[in-house]
Amino acid sequence: MRFRGKSIRRKIVALLLVPLVALTSVWAFATVITGREADRLLDASAVMDELGDPVRETVLALQEERRQALVYLADPRRSDSLVALRSGRRVTDRAVAALRSGADGERVRDGIDGDARERLDELLRELDGLEKVRAGVVDNTVERRDAYDAYNALVDPCHDFLTAVRVLDDVRPDREGRALVGLSRAREYLSREDALMAAAFTAGRMTGAELRAFSDRVAERELAYRVHLAMLPAGDRERYEEFWAGTDGRTLRAAEDAIIAAGAEGAVAASHPERWRGVSRTALDELRRMDAEAGDRHRRRVEPEATSVLVRAGVVGILGFVAVLASVVVSLRVGRGLVRDLDALRREAGEAAGVRLPNVMRRLAAGERIDVEAEVPRSKHGGDEIGQVGQALDTLRRAAVEAAVRQAEMRRGVSEVFVNLARRSQVLLHRQLTLLDAMERRTEDPEELADLFRLDHLTTRMRRHAEGLVILSGAAPSRQWRRPVALMDVVRAAVSEVEDYERIEVRGMPPLAVDGAAVADLTHLVAELLENATVFSPPHTGVQVLGERVPNGFALEIHDRGLGMSPEALLEANLRLAETPDFQLSDTDRLGLFVVSRLARRQGVRVSLQASPYGGTTAVVLLPGALLTDTADTAGAAGTTAGARDAVEAGKNADGGGGAGGLARTSAGLPLRGGARPAIGRRSGGSVEPEAPGGDPEGAGAEAPSGGHTGSRAPAGPGAEPAADRAAERDRVRGAVEARDRMASLQLGLRRGRRRSADSPNGTGVGGPNGGNGSNDAAPRSTYSRGTSDDRITGHGRPRRPGDG
């Protein structure tokens, strides 16, 4: 029997069921054995009550009828013999009727074994032939010898039946019972002697056969008494011995010896009929009385043993039942206790592993402080093995929580180190941008100005990467705006933070503004997606950015013309974007996905990737309506739009009225960037300037407390500056921004003009092959070794990843 894989309840039930079944089997066996003995005793007692006396009365009646029949056959002419015969028959009929009545009961037949039942059937069959024997006697058609044998054949089955009935299995009582039946059979031999002598006295002679039969009966009687008296207790044996040693016994033996000694001729003359009659009748009556008394004493001796058998059966049954019941109760209590303790231990372990520990892990991941004593209280367990297992589980659970707390503290410390380093990098980058602004204002050499613009652009990208490290560390970026910013400006700012910004084409955007609190996150998010689109598409292809209103907000789509992604890679990327998993140090090649996912979750934005109609990949950014407002309802929105137009017009004037083919354009074909800084942060010309939470009441932008680079790139350090210095610094920065924008337009126009002059036949650039449309002379594109479309996720075959810049 295999219990592997079964529940502990079943195993305990099986464990307790085996001894319980064994005990029940032993109890049932003992009960059956003792019960069978008691049942046989009761049945035997009932049989003896029903048939014992009728059988003995039948024997006495047949003995008397046999004597009368032989006397009648010796002299049929005597009328008194026939009367005595008929009187004896009536007594025999009553005894036989009582015997048959008792033998017909079901209880009698069910209470005796097979041997006794066969003996009873044989007795009843012999009694069925009694009428035939009687008819032969009355008709005088049988000899005395035949009638004598016939009646003997009727008496012998009675003794055989009494011998077959067993009351007890005990040897001693059974031997005594058999001895009493043997004494009754010895008395039967004496009755046969009396019948032979009565017939001989009536006939006046005894044949030789009758004398031999008489002598055999005497010998059989002596043998029977000698054998069976030895089986009786000493008291009963002494009574019989006293009888045979007394006057009646000696007189009977003397008469028998005289008859045998006289032979067949002198047997009748050897004893007087009346004298023989008196001696034999006295002996028969005395022996019958002694047999009855011996039987009574035997029953009294057997009664205690029979009672002990009944008591033993009752005790075995009751005690066995009590033992089985107690075993069941104890087994149930012990089994239920074990199951209850194990079930409680299982529930506690399951709750700890499935609820408490995961809850602690989630809280630790969320940055909460955990009290180990409160989260893992010490439980009270018993001193048994199950209690020790519970204590071990408590210790293990406490150790797991403590290890998780230490791990969380270590991660928190590492994150704080990364945030600190990133903040320091942001401060340095902020200062570097301020210095670049100053250098851009001072220089007049177009080539140097172009290099400064490239350096400015790289510094801006470095600022974004430092901000990504802050985001991955769980902190918030430092750039903040208090007022809404036009959606177009947010997209332009994101484009300016991408290396291959010249390849990006921005279609027209509706007049919407983004809530100031979400500007920095959305700018970073869109920049990461644009970087991803440019890196994983061929360098000669463009990236389109377009958007439209939808019922749930605004949908911004970014299309690239790369190799696309497999369905499995798209599914994995979308899962990461939707579920926002915890950042793992082993996922360093998926930084862009983590940054986008965290920014999207923070602002309630939904980002998904799907197959692009151009064969590449489309990133869909769904901005919720809560982050958007109409530009007509926001302060400074008109200025923002005007500033954008001024920047575009400056580029157009410098370009001679034609847009460069490689410039980023709006849907109307207007260039968005020619190496200049993003529109976010400009205030001159009516553009919106970013504001920090601590800005002036007039809405001037201010740097966030963390010292990160804001839209105006006003420098800030660890220490606070006086208000007057901050105001002067803001004016200086605004002037630098305006100068940079003008210089950018001028530089772009000069470079394109030189290119057209070089390409025209007369060197003037007018009427050349390009028709006035110069090539793109913006910052040169970088050429990357690009892998397959799935390298967006796996990172093979490319030098950088999405979000890596």
Coordinates of N, CA and C in Angstrom, one line a residue, residues 244 246-256 279:
W244 N -21.8 -51.9 46.1 CA -21.4 -53.2 45.7 C -20.7 -54.0 46.8
G246 N -21.8 -53.7 49.8 CA -22.8 -53.9 50.9 C -23.6 -55.2 50.6
T247 N -24.7 -55.3 51.4 CA -25.5 -56.6 51.4 C -26.2 -56.7 50.1
D248 N -26.8 -55.7 49.6 CA -27.5 -55.8 48.3 C -26.6 -56.2 47.2
G249 N -25.4 -55.6 47.1 CA -24.5 -55.9 46.1 C -24.0 -57.3 46.2
R250 N -23.6 -57.7 47.4 CA -23.1 -59.1 47.5 C -24.2 -60.1 47.2
T251 N -25.4 -59.8 47.6 CA -26.5 -60.8 47.4 C -26.7 -60.9 45.9
L252 N -26.7 -59.8 45.2 CA -26.9 -59.9 43.7 C -25.8 -60.7 43.1
R253 N -24.6 -60.4 43.4 CA -23.5 -61.1 42.8 C -23.5 -62.6 43.2
A254 N -23.9 -62.9 44.4 CA -24.0 -64.3 44.8 C -25.1 -65.1 44.0
A255 N -26.2 -64.4 43.7 CA -27.2 -65.0 42.9 C -26.8 -65.2 41.5
E256 N -26.1 -64.2 41.0 CA -25.6 -64.3 39.6 C -24.6 -65.5 39.5
V279 N -34.1 -59.2 44.8 CA -32.7 -58.7 44.8 C -32.4 -57.8 43.6

